[in-house]
Coordinates of C-alpha atoms in Angstrom, one line a residue:
Chain A
M22 CA -12.5 -30.0 21.1
Q23 CA -15.8 -28.2 20.9
E24 CA -17.9 -27.1 23.9
L25 CA -21.0 -29.3 24.2
E26 CA -23.8 -27.8 26.3
L27 CA -26.0 -30.6 27.8
L28 CA -29.6 -29.5 27.4
E29 CA -31.4 -32.6 28.5
E30 CA -30.6 -35.9 30.1
H31 CA -33.2 -38.6 30.8
V32 CA -33.0 -42.2 31.9
S33 CA -34.8 -44.1 29.2
F34 CA -35.2 -47.9 29.6
D35 CA -31.7 -48.9 30.8
G36 CA -30.0 -46.2 28.7
V37 CA -29.8 -42.5 28.7
Q38 CA -31.3 -40.0 26.2
Y39 CA -29.3 -36.8 25.8
K40 CA -29.8 -33.5 24.0
Y41 CA -26.8 -31.2 23.3
R42 CA -26.1 -27.8 21.8
H43 CA -22.9 -26.7 20.3
D44 CA -21.6 -23.9 18.1
S45 CA -21.2 -25.4 14.6
T46 CA -18.2 -24.1 12.7
T47 CA -19.5 -25.8 9.5
L48 CA -23.0 -24.2 9.6
C49 CA -21.9 -21.0 11.4
C50 CA -24.7 -21.2 14.0
P51 CA -25.6 -23.0 17.2
M52 CA -27.0 -26.5 16.5
T53 CA -28.7 -29.1 18.7
F54 CA -28.4 -32.8 18.4
S55 CA -29.7 -35.7 20.3
L56 CA -28.0 -38.9 21.4
F57 CA -29.1 -42.2 23.0
L58 CA -26.6 -44.3 24.8
P59 CA -27.5 -47.9 25.9
D60 CA -26.3 -49.1 29.3
K61 CA -22.5 -48.5 29.5
E62 CA -21.7 -51.6 31.5
K63 CA -23.6 -53.9 29.2
F64 CA -22.6 -52.2 26.0
P65 CA -19.2 -50.4 26.5
N66 CA -18.5 -50.0 22.8
P67 CA -21.9 -49.9 21.0
P68 CA -22.3 -49.5 17.3
L69 CA -23.5 -46.1 16.2
F70 CA -26.8 -45.6 14.4
W71 CA -27.2 -42.2 12.5
W72 CA -30.7 -41.0 12.1
L73 CA -31.5 -38.2 9.7
S74 CA -35.0 -36.7 9.9
G75 CA -37.3 -35.4 7.2
L76 CA -38.7 -32.0 6.2
T77 CA -39.8 -29.7 9.0
C78 CA -38.3 -31.9 11.7
T79 CA -35.6 -31.3 14.2
D80 CA -33.6 -33.8 16.2
D81 CA -36.6 -34.2 18.5
N82 CA -39.0 -35.9 16.2
F83 CA -37.3 -39.3 16.1
T84 CA -36.2 -38.9 19.7
H85 CA -39.8 -38.3 20.9
K86 CA -41.9 -40.3 18.4
A87 CA -40.1 -43.3 17.1
G88 CA -40.0 -45.3 20.3
A89 CA -36.5 -46.5 19.2
Q90 CA -35.0 -46.3 22.6
K91 CA -36.5 -49.5 23.7
A92 CA -35.0 -51.6 21.0
A93 CA -31.7 -49.7 21.1
A94 CA -31.4 -50.3 24.8
K95 CA -32.1 -54.0 24.4
L96 CA -29.9 -54.5 21.3
G97 CA -27.1 -52.2 22.5
V98 CA -27.1 -49.5 19.9
A99 CA -26.1 -45.9 20.3
M100 CA -28.2 -43.4 18.2
I101 CA -27.3 -39.9 17.1
M102 CA -29.9 -37.6 15.7
P103 CA -28.8 -34.3 14.0
D104 CA -31.1 -31.4 13.3
T105 CA -32.2 -31.1 9.7
S106 CA -30.7 -27.7 8.8
P107 CA -28.9 -24.6 10.2
R108 CA -31.2 -22.5 12.4
G109 CA -31.6 -19.0 13.6
E110 CA -32.9 -15.5 12.8
S111 CA -29.7 -14.6 10.9
I112 CA -29.8 -17.8 8.8
A113 CA -31.3 -17.7 5.3
D114 CA -34.8 -19.1 5.2
S115 CA -37.9 -19.4 3.1
K116 CA -41.6 -19.2 4.0
D117 CA -42.0 -22.7 2.4
Y118 CA -41.8 -25.9 4.5
D119 CA -39.7 -27.6 1.9
L120 CA -36.8 -25.0 1.6
G121 CA -34.5 -23.3 4.1
Q122 CA -34.7 -24.0 7.8
G123 CA -35.9 -27.6 8.4
A124 CA -35.1 -28.5 4.8
G125 CA -31.3 -28.8 4.5
F126 CA -31.4 -31.8 2.3
Y127 CA -28.0 -33.1 3.7
L128 CA -26.0 -31.4 0.9
N129 CA -23.4 -28.6 0.7
A130 CA -25.1 -25.6 -0.9
T131 CA -23.1 -23.5 -3.6
Q132 CA -25.7 -20.8 -4.3
E133 CA -26.6 -17.6 -2.5
P134 CA -28.1 -17.0 0.0
W135 CA -27.5 -20.6 1.2
S136 CA -23.9 -21.4 0.7
K137 CA -22.6 -19.9 3.9
N138 CA -24.7 -22.0 6.2
Y139 CA -26.4 -24.8 4.3
N140 CA -23.6 -27.4 4.5
M141 CA -25.4 -30.2 6.2
Y142 CA -23.4 -32.9 4.4
D143 CA -20.1 -31.6 5.8
Y144 CA -21.8 -31.0 9.2
V145 CA -22.9 -34.6 9.5
I146 CA -20.0 -36.4 7.9
K147 CA -17.2 -34.2 9.3
E148 CA -18.1 -32.0 12.2
L149 CA -20.7 -34.0 14.1
S150 CA -18.8 -37.2 13.3
T151 CA -15.7 -35.8 14.9
I152 CA -17.7 -34.9 17.9
A153 CA -19.2 -38.4 18.1
H154 CA -15.9 -40.1 17.6
E155 CA -13.5 -38.0 19.5
Q156 CA -15.5 -36.2 22.2
L157 CA -18.2 -38.7 22.9
N158 CA -15.9 -41.7 22.2
L159 CA -18.4 -43.5 20.0
I160 CA -16.0 -45.6 18.0
G161 CA -18.1 -48.6 17.2
K162 CA -19.2 -49.6 13.7
E163 CA -21.6 -47.2 12.1
F164 CA -24.8 -47.4 10.0
I165 CA -27.1 -44.7 8.8
S166 CA -30.9 -44.4 8.4
G167 CA -33.5 -41.7 7.9
H168 CA -37.0 -40.7 6.8
S169 CA -38.2 -39.0 3.6
M170 CA -35.7 -36.1 3.1
G171 CA -33.6 -37.9 5.8
G172 CA -33.9 -41.2 3.8
H173 CA -32.4 -39.3 0.9
G174 CA -29.7 -38.1 3.3
A175 CA -29.0 -41.6 4.5
L176 CA -28.7 -43.0 1.0
I177 CA -26.4 -40.3 -0.4
I178 CA -24.2 -40.2 2.7
G179 CA -24.1 -44.0 2.9
L180 CA -23.4 -44.4 -0.9
R181 CA -20.7 -41.7 -0.8
N182 CA -19.0 -43.3 2.1
P183 CA -19.4 -47.0 1.8
E184 CA -16.2 -47.7 3.6
R185 CA -17.4 -46.0 6.7
F186 CA -21.0 -47.1 7.0
Q187 CA -21.8 -50.8 7.2
S188 CA -25.3 -50.6 5.9
I189 CA -28.1 -48.1 5.1
S190 CA -31.8 -48.1 5.8
A191 CA -34.6 -45.7 5.0
F192 CA -38.2 -45.1 5.5
A193 CA -40.0 -43.6 2.5
P194 CA -36.8 -42.0 1.1
I195 CA -36.7 -39.5 -1.8
V196 CA -34.4 -41.7 -4.0
N197 CA -34.2 -39.5 -7.1
P198 CA -34.4 -35.9 -5.9
S199 CA -33.2 -34.5 -9.3
Q200 CA -36.5 -35.7 -10.9
V201 CA -39.2 -35.0 -8.3
P202 CA -40.8 -31.7 -7.2
W203 CA -39.2 -31.5 -3.7
G204 CA -35.7 -32.1 -5.0
I205 CA -36.0 -30.0 -8.1
K206 CA -37.1 -27.0 -6.0
A207 CA -34.4 -27.5 -3.3
F208 CA -31.5 -28.4 -5.6
G209 CA -32.2 -25.5 -7.9
E210 CA -32.0 -23.2 -5.0
Y211 CA -29.1 -24.7 -3.2
L212 CA -27.0 -26.0 -6.1
G213 CA -28.0 -23.8 -9.1
D214 CA -29.4 -24.5 -12.5
D215 CA -26.8 -26.9 -13.9
K216 CA -28.3 -30.3 -13.2
K217 CA -25.0 -32.0 -13.6
D218 CA -24.1 -30.6 -10.2
W219 CA -27.2 -32.2 -8.7
L220 CA -26.1 -35.8 -9.4
A221 CA -23.5 -35.9 -6.5
W222 CA -26.5 -35.5 -4.2
D223 CA -28.9 -38.0 -5.8
A224 CA -29.1 -41.5 -4.6
L225 CA -30.1 -43.0 -7.9
A226 CA -27.4 -41.2 -9.8
L227 CA -24.8 -42.2 -7.1
M228 CA -25.8 -45.8 -7.2
K229 CA -25.5 -45.8 -11.1
I230 CA -21.9 -44.8 -10.9
A231 CA -21.0 -46.7 -7.7
S232 CA -17.8 -48.7 -8.2
G233 CA -16.6 -49.4 -4.6
K234 CA -17.9 -51.5 -1.8
K235 CA -21.6 -52.4 -2.0
I236 CA -23.3 -52.0 1.4
P237 CA -26.7 -53.6 2.1
I238 CA -29.8 -51.3 2.0
L239 CA -33.2 -51.8 3.5
I240 CA -36.1 -49.5 2.5
D241 CA -39.6 -49.6 4.1
Q242 CA -42.2 -47.7 2.0
G243 CA -45.9 -47.3 3.1
E244 CA -48.5 -48.2 0.5
A245 CA -50.8 -45.5 1.9
D246 CA -48.1 -42.8 1.8
N247 CA -49.4 -39.7 0.0
F248 CA -45.9 -38.9 -1.3
Y249 CA -45.1 -42.3 -2.6
E250 CA -45.7 -41.8 -6.3
K251 CA -44.9 -38.2 -6.8
Q252 CA -41.9 -37.6 -4.5
L253 CA -40.4 -40.9 -3.4
Q254 CA -40.5 -43.6 -6.1
P255 CA -38.3 -46.2 -4.4
D256 CA -39.1 -48.6 -7.2
K257 CA -36.7 -46.6 -9.4
L258 CA -33.8 -47.3 -7.0
V259 CA -34.7 -51.0 -7.0
E260 CA -34.3 -51.1 -10.8
V261 CA -30.9 -49.5 -10.6
A262 CA -29.9 -51.8 -7.7
K263 CA -30.8 -54.8 -9.9
E264 CA -28.8 -53.5 -12.8
K265 CA -25.8 -52.9 -10.5
D266 CA -26.3 -56.0 -8.4
Y267 CA -26.6 -53.8 -5.4
P268 CA -28.0 -55.5 -2.2
L269 CA -31.2 -53.5 -1.8
T270 CA -34.5 -54.7 -0.2
L271 CA -37.6 -52.7 -0.6
R272 CA -40.5 -53.7 1.6
M273 CA -44.0 -52.2 0.7
Q274 CA -45.9 -51.9 3.9
K275 CA -49.7 -52.3 3.6
G276 CA -51.9 -49.5 5.0
H277 CA -48.9 -47.5 6.3
D278 CA -48.5 -43.8 5.7
H279 CA -45.7 -41.2 5.8
S280 CA -46.0 -40.7 9.6
Y281 CA -43.9 -41.6 12.5
Y282 CA -46.3 -44.4 13.3
T283 CA -44.8 -46.2 10.4
I284 CA -41.3 -45.6 11.7
A285 CA -42.3 -46.7 15.3
T286 CA -43.7 -49.9 13.8
F287 CA -40.6 -51.0 12.0
I288 CA -37.7 -49.2 13.7
E289 CA -36.7 -52.3 15.7
E290 CA -36.5 -54.3 12.5
H291 CA -34.2 -51.7 11.0
L292 CA -31.9 -51.9 14.0
E293 CA -31.9 -55.6 13.7
F294 CA -31.2 -55.4 10.0
H295 CA -28.1 -53.2 10.7
L296 CA -26.8 -55.5 13.4
T297 CA -27.3 -58.5 11.2
Q298 CA -25.0 -56.9 8.6
L299 CA -22.4 -56.4 11.3
T300 CA -22.5 -60.0 12.3
K301 CA -22.2 -61.2 8.7
K302 CA -19.1 -59.0 8.3
D303 CA -17.3 -59.7 11.6
Chain B
M1 CA -75.4 -40.1 19.0
Q2 CA -72.7 -37.5 18.6
E3 CA -71.0 -36.6 15.4
L4 CA -67.4 -37.7 15.5
E5 CA -65.1 -36.0 13.0
L6 CA -62.2 -38.3 12.2
L7 CA -59.1 -36.1 12.0
E8 CA -56.4 -38.7 11.7
E9 CA -56.1 -42.4 11.1
H10 CA -52.7 -44.2 11.0
V11 CA -51.8 -47.8 10.8
S12 CA -49.7 -48.4 13.9
F13 CA -48.1 -51.9 14.4
D14 CA -51.0 -54.1 13.5
G15 CA -53.6 -51.8 15.0
V16 CA -54.8 -48.3 14.1
Q17 CA -54.3 -44.9 15.8
Y18 CA -57.2 -42.5 15.4
K19 CA -57.8 -38.9 16.4
Y20 CA -61.3 -37.5 16.6
R21 CA -63.1 -34.2 17.2
H22 CA -66.6 -33.7 18.6
D23 CA -68.8 -31.0 20.1
S24 CA -68.8 -31.7 23.8
T25 CA -72.1 -30.8 25.5
T26 CA -70.5 -31.2 29.0
L27 CA -67.6 -28.8 28.3
C28 CA -69.6 -26.6 25.8
C29 CA -66.7 -26.6 23.3
P30 CA -65.2 -28.8 20.5
M31 CA -62.9 -31.4 22.0
T32 CA -60.4 -33.8 20.5
F33 CA -59.5 -37.2 21.7
S34 CA -57.3 -40.0 20.5
L35 CA -58.0 -43.8 20.3
F36 CA -55.9 -46.8 19.6
L37 CA -57.5 -50.0 18.5
P38 CA -55.6 -53.3 18.2
D39 CA -56.2 -55.6 15.3
K40 CA -59.9 -56.2 15.1
E41 CA -59.8 -59.8 14.0
K42 CA -57.4 -60.9 16.7
F43 CA -59.0 -58.8 19.4
P44 CA -62.7 -58.2 18.6
N45 CA -63.6 -57.1 22.1
P46 CA -60.5 -55.6 23.7
P47 CA -60.3 -54.2 27.2
L48 CA -60.3 -50.4 27.3
F49 CA -57.3 -48.5 28.9
W50 CA -58.1 -44.9 29.8
W51 CA -55.1 -42.6 29.8
L52 CA -55.2 -39.1 31.4
S53 CA -52.4 -36.7 30.6
G54 CA -50.7 -34.1 32.8
L55 CA -50.4 -30.3 33.0
T56 CA -50.0 -28.6 29.6
C57 CA -50.6 -31.8 27.6
T58 CA -53.3 -32.7 25.1
D59 CA -54.4 -36.1 23.9
D60 CA -51.3 -36.1 21.6
N61 CA -48.6 -36.3 24.2
F62 CA -49.2 -39.9 25.2
T63 CA -50.2 -40.9 21.7
H64 CA -46.9 -39.5 20.2
K65 CA -44.4 -40.1 23.0
A66 CA -45.3 -43.1 25.1
G67 CA -44.7 -45.8 22.5
A68 CA -47.6 -47.6 24.0
Q69 CA -49.1 -48.8 20.7
K70 CA -46.5 -51.6 20.4
A71 CA -47.5 -53.2 23.7
A72 CA -51.2 -52.5 23.2
A73 CA -51.1 -54.1 19.7
K74 CA -49.4 -57.2 21.1
L75 CA -51.5 -57.5 24.2
G76 CA -54.8 -56.6 22.6
V77 CA -55.7 -53.5 24.5
A78 CA -57.7 -50.5 23.2
M79 CA -56.5 -47.1 24.5
I80 CA -58.5 -43.9 24.8
M81 CA -56.8 -40.5 25.5
P82 CA -58.9 -37.5 26.3
D83 CA -57.6 -33.9 26.2
T84 CA -56.8 -32.4 29.6
S85 CA -59.3 -29.5 29.6
P86 CA -61.8 -27.6 27.6
R87 CA -60.2 -25.5 24.9
G88 CA -60.9 -22.4 22.8
E89 CA -60.7 -18.7 22.7
S90 CA -64.1 -18.3 24.4
I91 CA -63.1 -20.6 27.2
A92 CA -61.8 -19.2 30.5
D93 CA -58.1 -19.4 30.8
S94 CA -55.1 -18.3 32.8
K95 CA -51.6 -17.3 31.7
D96 CA -50.3 -19.9 34.1
Y97 CA -49.4 -23.3 32.9
D98 CA -51.1 -25.0 35.9
L99 CA -54.5 -23.4 35.7
G100 CA -57.1 -23.1 33.0
Q101 CA -56.6 -24.6 29.6
G102 CA -54.3 -27.7 29.8
A103 CA -55.0 -27.9 33.5
G104 CA -58.6 -29.2 34.0
F105 CA -57.6 -31.5 37.0
Y106 CA -60.4 -34.0 36.1
L107 CA -63.0 -32.3 38.4
N108 CA -66.3 -30.5 38.0
A109 CA -65.7 -26.8 38.8
T110 CA -68.2 -24.9 40.9
Q111 CA -66.6 -21.4 40.8
E112 CA -66.7 -18.6 38.2
P113 CA -65.4 -18.2 35.6
W114 CA -64.7 -22.0 35.4
S115 CA -67.9 -23.7 36.2
K116 CA -69.5 -23.5 32.7
N117 CA -66.8 -25.4 31.0
Y118 CA -64.4 -27.0 33.5
N119 CA -66.3 -30.3 34.0
M120 CA -63.6 -32.8 33.0
Y121 CA -64.8 -35.4 35.5
D122 CA -68.3 -35.6 33.9
Y123 CA -66.8 -35.3 30.5
V124 CA -64.5 -38.4 31.1
I125 CA -66.9 -40.5 33.1
K126 CA -70.1 -39.8 31.3
E127 CA -69.9 -38.1 27.9
L128 CA -66.7 -39.6 26.5
S129 CA -67.5 -42.9 28.2
T130 CA -70.9 -43.0 26.4
I131 CA -69.1 -42.3 23.1
A132 CA -66.6 -45.1 23.8
H133 CA -69.2 -47.6 24.8
E134 CA -72.1 -46.8 22.6
Q135 CA -70.6 -45.2 19.5
L136 CA -67.3 -46.9 19.3
N137 CA -68.6 -50.2 20.7
L138 CA -65.8 -50.5 23.2
I139 CA -67.6 -52.7 25.8
G140 CA -64.6 -54.6 27.2
K141 CA -63.4 -54.4 30.8
E142 CA -61.9 -51.0 31.7
F143 CA -58.9 -49.7 33.6
I144 CA -57.5 -46.2 34.0
S145 CA -54.1 -44.7 34.2
G146 CA -52.4 -41.3 33.9
H147 CA -49.4 -39.1 34.5
S148 CA -49.0 -36.4 37.2
M149 CA -52.2 -34.3 37.1
G150 CA -53.5 -37.2 35.0
G151 CA -52.3 -39.7 37.7
H152 CA -54.4 -37.7 40.1
G153 CA -57.3 -38.0 37.6
A154 CA -56.9 -41.7 37.3
L155 CA -56.8 -42.2 41.1
I156 CA -59.8 -40.1 41.8
I157 CA -61.9 -41.5 38.9
G158 CA -60.9 -45.0 39.8
L159 CA -61.5 -44.6 43.5
R160 CA -64.9 -43.0 42.9
N161 CA -65.9 -45.7 40.4
P162 CA -64.5 -49.0 41.7
E163 CA -67.3 -51.1 40.2
R164 CA -66.5 -49.8 36.7
F165 CA -62.7 -49.8 36.6
Q166 CA -60.9 -53.1 37.2
S167 CA -57.6 -51.5 38.3
I168 CA -55.7 -48.1 38.4
S169 CA -52.2 -47.2 37.6
A170 CA -50.3 -44.0 37.6
F171 CA -47.0 -42.4 36.8
A172 CA -45.9 -39.7 39.3
P173 CA -49.4 -38.9 40.4
I174 CA -50.5 -35.9 42.6
V175 CA -52.0 -38.1 45.3
N176 CA -53.0 -35.4 47.8
P177 CA -53.8 -32.3 45.8
S178 CA -55.5 -30.5 48.7
Q179 CA -52.1 -30.3 50.5
V180 CA -49.7 -29.4 47.7
P181 CA -49.1 -26.1 45.7
W182 CA -50.5 -27.3 42.3
G183 CA -53.7 -28.6 43.9
I184 CA -54.2 -25.8 46.4
K185 CA -54.1 -23.3 43.6
A186 CA -56.3 -25.2 41.2
F187 CA -58.8 -26.4 43.8
G188 CA -59.1 -22.9 45.2
E189 CA -59.9 -21.5 41.8
Y190 CA -62.2 -24.3 40.6
L191 CA -63.9 -25.3 43.9
G192 CA -63.7 -22.3 46.1
D193 CA -62.3 -21.7 49.6
D194 CA -64.1 -24.3 51.5
K195 CA -61.6 -27.1 51.7
K196 CA -64.2 -29.7 52.7
D197 CA -65.4 -29.4 49.0
W198 CA -61.9 -30.4 47.9
L199 CA -62.0 -33.8 49.5
A200 CA -64.2 -35.4 46.8
W201 CA -61.4 -34.7 44.3
D202 CA -58.4 -35.8 46.4
A203 CA -57.2 -39.4 46.1
L204 CA -55.8 -39.6 49.6
A205 CA -59.1 -38.3 51.1
L206 CA -61.2 -40.7 48.9
M207 CA -59.1 -43.6 49.9
K208 CA -59.5 -42.8 53.6
I209 CA -63.3 -43.0 53.4
A210 CA -63.5 -45.8 50.8
S211 CA -65.8 -48.6 51.9
G212 CA -66.7 -50.4 48.7
K213 CA -64.7 -52.7 46.4
K214 CA -60.9 -52.3 46.5
I215 CA -59.3 -52.3 43.2
P216 CA -55.5 -52.8 42.7
I217 CA -53.3 -49.8 42.2
L218 CA -49.8 -49.6 40.7
I219 CA -47.8 -46.4 41.0
D220 CA -44.4 -45.7 39.4
Q221 CA -42.5 -42.8 40.7
G222 CA -39.1 -41.6 39.4
E223 CA -36.5 -40.9 42.1
A224 CA -35.1 -38.1 40.0
D225 CA -38.4 -36.4 39.5
N226 CA -38.1 -32.7 40.5
F227 CA -41.8 -32.7 41.6
Y228 CA -41.6 -35.7 43.8
E229 CA -41.3 -34.2 47.2
K230 CA -43.2 -30.9 46.8
Q231 CA -46.1 -31.9 44.6
L232 CA -46.5 -35.7 44.3
Q233 CA -45.8 -37.4 47.6
P234 CA -47.0 -40.9 46.7
D235 CA -45.6 -42.3 50.0
K236 CA -48.5 -40.6 51.8
L237 CA -51.0 -42.6 49.8
V238 CA -49.0 -45.8 50.6
E239 CA -49.5 -45.0 54.3
V240 CA -53.3 -44.7 53.9
A241 CA -53.4 -47.9 51.7
K242 CA -51.7 -49.8 54.5
E243 CA -54.2 -48.5 57.1
K244 CA -57.1 -49.4 54.8
D245 CA -55.6 -52.6 53.5
Y246 CA -55.9 -51.3 50.0
P247 CA -53.9 -53.1 47.4
L248 CA -51.4 -50.5 46.3
T249 CA -47.9 -51.0 44.9
L250 CA -45.5 -48.0 44.7
R251 CA -42.3 -48.7 42.7
M252 CA -39.5 -46.0 43.1
Q253 CA -37.6 -46.0 39.8
K254 CA -34.0 -45.1 40.1
G255 CA -32.7 -42.3 38.0
H256 CA -36.1 -41.7 36.2
D257 CA -37.5 -38.2 36.0
H258 CA -41.0 -36.6 35.3
S259 CA -40.8 -37.0 31.5
Y260 CA -42.4 -39.2 29.0
Y261 CA -39.1 -41.2 28.8
T262 CA -40.2 -42.8 32.2
I263 CA -43.7 -43.5 30.9
A264 CA -42.3 -45.1 27.7
T265 CA -40.0 -47.2 29.8
F266 CA -42.7 -48.7 32.0
I267 CA -46.0 -48.4 30.0
E268 CA -45.8 -52.0 28.8
E269 CA -45.6 -53.2 32.5
H270 CA -48.6 -51.0 33.3
L271 CA -50.7 -52.6 30.6
E272 CA -49.5 -56.1 31.8
F273 CA -50.4 -55.1 35.4
H274 CA -54.0 -54.2 34.3
L275 CA -54.4 -57.4 32.3
T276 CA -53.1 -59.5 35.1
Q277 CA -55.8 -58.1 37.3
L278 CA -58.4 -59.0 34.7
T279 CA -57.2 -62.5 34.6
K280 CA -57.3 -62.8 38.4
K281 CA -60.9 -61.7 38.4
D282 CA -62.3 -63.7 35.4

C-alpha cells in the first residue's frame, strides 16, 4: 500500500472531487493525480473513466476546465486523471513545451536522460491502476480517453490492453506519432533512432497488427483545430480501422478548435458512449 | 467607439466564447474581459448576465471553471465577465492578495495611490456597459451575479441600480464589508478612514436605506466555506431583507466550500433563477 496524501477535497454536484499526491516508485518522484467519485450511495461500484491530458497539462486541466463532473455525477462514473509526466527539479527536462516535463507521451523511455523517470505507460497501467483498484477500491469496468497527446495515450493504452478497457475515446488525438513532428521529436528522444522501436507506442501501427478483442473507439476532431493536418490526422486511423474492421467512429466537429471548450462541449457524449458500450456487453 | 482587440474566440456548445482587450479610459490601463454569446439565430436578443469574480481572479476563472456555457447556450443567455481590478506594472498594487491588483472591490477609490485607477464601479456600470450595449449590441434585459468579492460587487451594483438589473444572485458574497476583515482593510485603503463613506459600497447598508424597486436576490452559501463566519455572513443580509421586505433567498449548501466546484454545481440554477424573474415581469 502506498501513502496517499489528500491535497484537496471538494463537493462537486452530488459527488466529490479529490486531488492526491504520492511517491511514485515507477517515476521515482512525487506525483499528483485527481479523482472524481459520484455519490457513493447511488453508485457504490461505478465504472472508472481514465482521462489522459495533453502537452503542457497536469491533472488539473481536465478537472478544472472540462465540466465533466456534472455528467459523471449524473451518470454515475468515477474519473481518474493522472499528470502528464514525472515532475521536479531533479527530473530531466527540456526548455521545449513538447518534450520533458508535461510531455511524457505515455510511453516507457529507453534513452538517456529520460529512461529513469519517463515511464508514464507503466505508471498509468500498473502503479496508478493498482492504487485505483486496491487502495481506492475502484473495481468497476474501465474505459479510457484523452486529449491530443493524451488521446494518443488513450489509444495506445487501450489498444495494448483491450481485455482491460471496454472502450476508448479521444479528442483530437495524435494517431500516428511516428510520422508527425511532435511524435518524431519525442520518440527520437525517449526511444532512440531505431524507428521499429517506436511502433509499440503508435496507435496506427498497433491497430494494424491488432489481433485480439476489438473495442469500440470514438474520436472527436475539431475542424478549426490548428493541429489537425500536421500533427493529428485522425483520418489515417479511420482508414486502418476500415481495413481491420475495427469499430471506430470519427466525428468532425464544425468550428471547434483544440481547446478545452471543445472537450467541455462533448465530454458528456463521450461518457455516454462508454456507458453504452458497457450496456451492450453486459 | 472603443477599439476592441479580439484575443480569443472558441466555439463552445452552440455558442461562442470570446476574450477581448481594450484601453480603459476609466481605469487608465488596458483591460481584458470575456464574453459568451449563445447561438445568434436561436437567440438573436439574449438577456445579459454580468459575472463579477472574487479576490485574485481575472475574467478567466469563471470562463474556464464554472462550466456555465452549457446552461447559457441551452437557455439563451449572454454572459460578460470583467476582470477584478486595473492591471499593469504602472498600476498601484500591494503584495497582499486582498488589496490592489486582483482586488478592486467594485468601488470607486478616493484615496492615494488608488484613486487614479481603482474605479471598478464606474468601469463596470458605465464604460464596459457602454461597450456591451453600443458596440456589442447586447440590449437584452440584464442581471448580475458574482462570487465572494464579486458577490459583494453584484449586490452593491444591483442594489444601486435596481431599475437596470432585473435580479441579483451571488455565491458566498461579502454582504457587509464595512464590518469584516477583508472589507475593513480594502475600504480603509481605497476610501479612507471615515466609515460613513464606506456605506455606499456596503450591501447591507444599501439595503437598509433602499427605497426604490426591490429586485429578487438569490444567494448560495456553502456550509463548508472557510470564510463563511468571519468574512461573508450572509445571514446578516437575510435579517435586513426581512425587515425591509426585500425578496432575498439564502440557500445553505451542505458540504460545499468556497471553490469554483460550488459555482459549477449551482450556476445553471442561478441562470434559471434570473430567467424566471424575467418571465414574471414580462
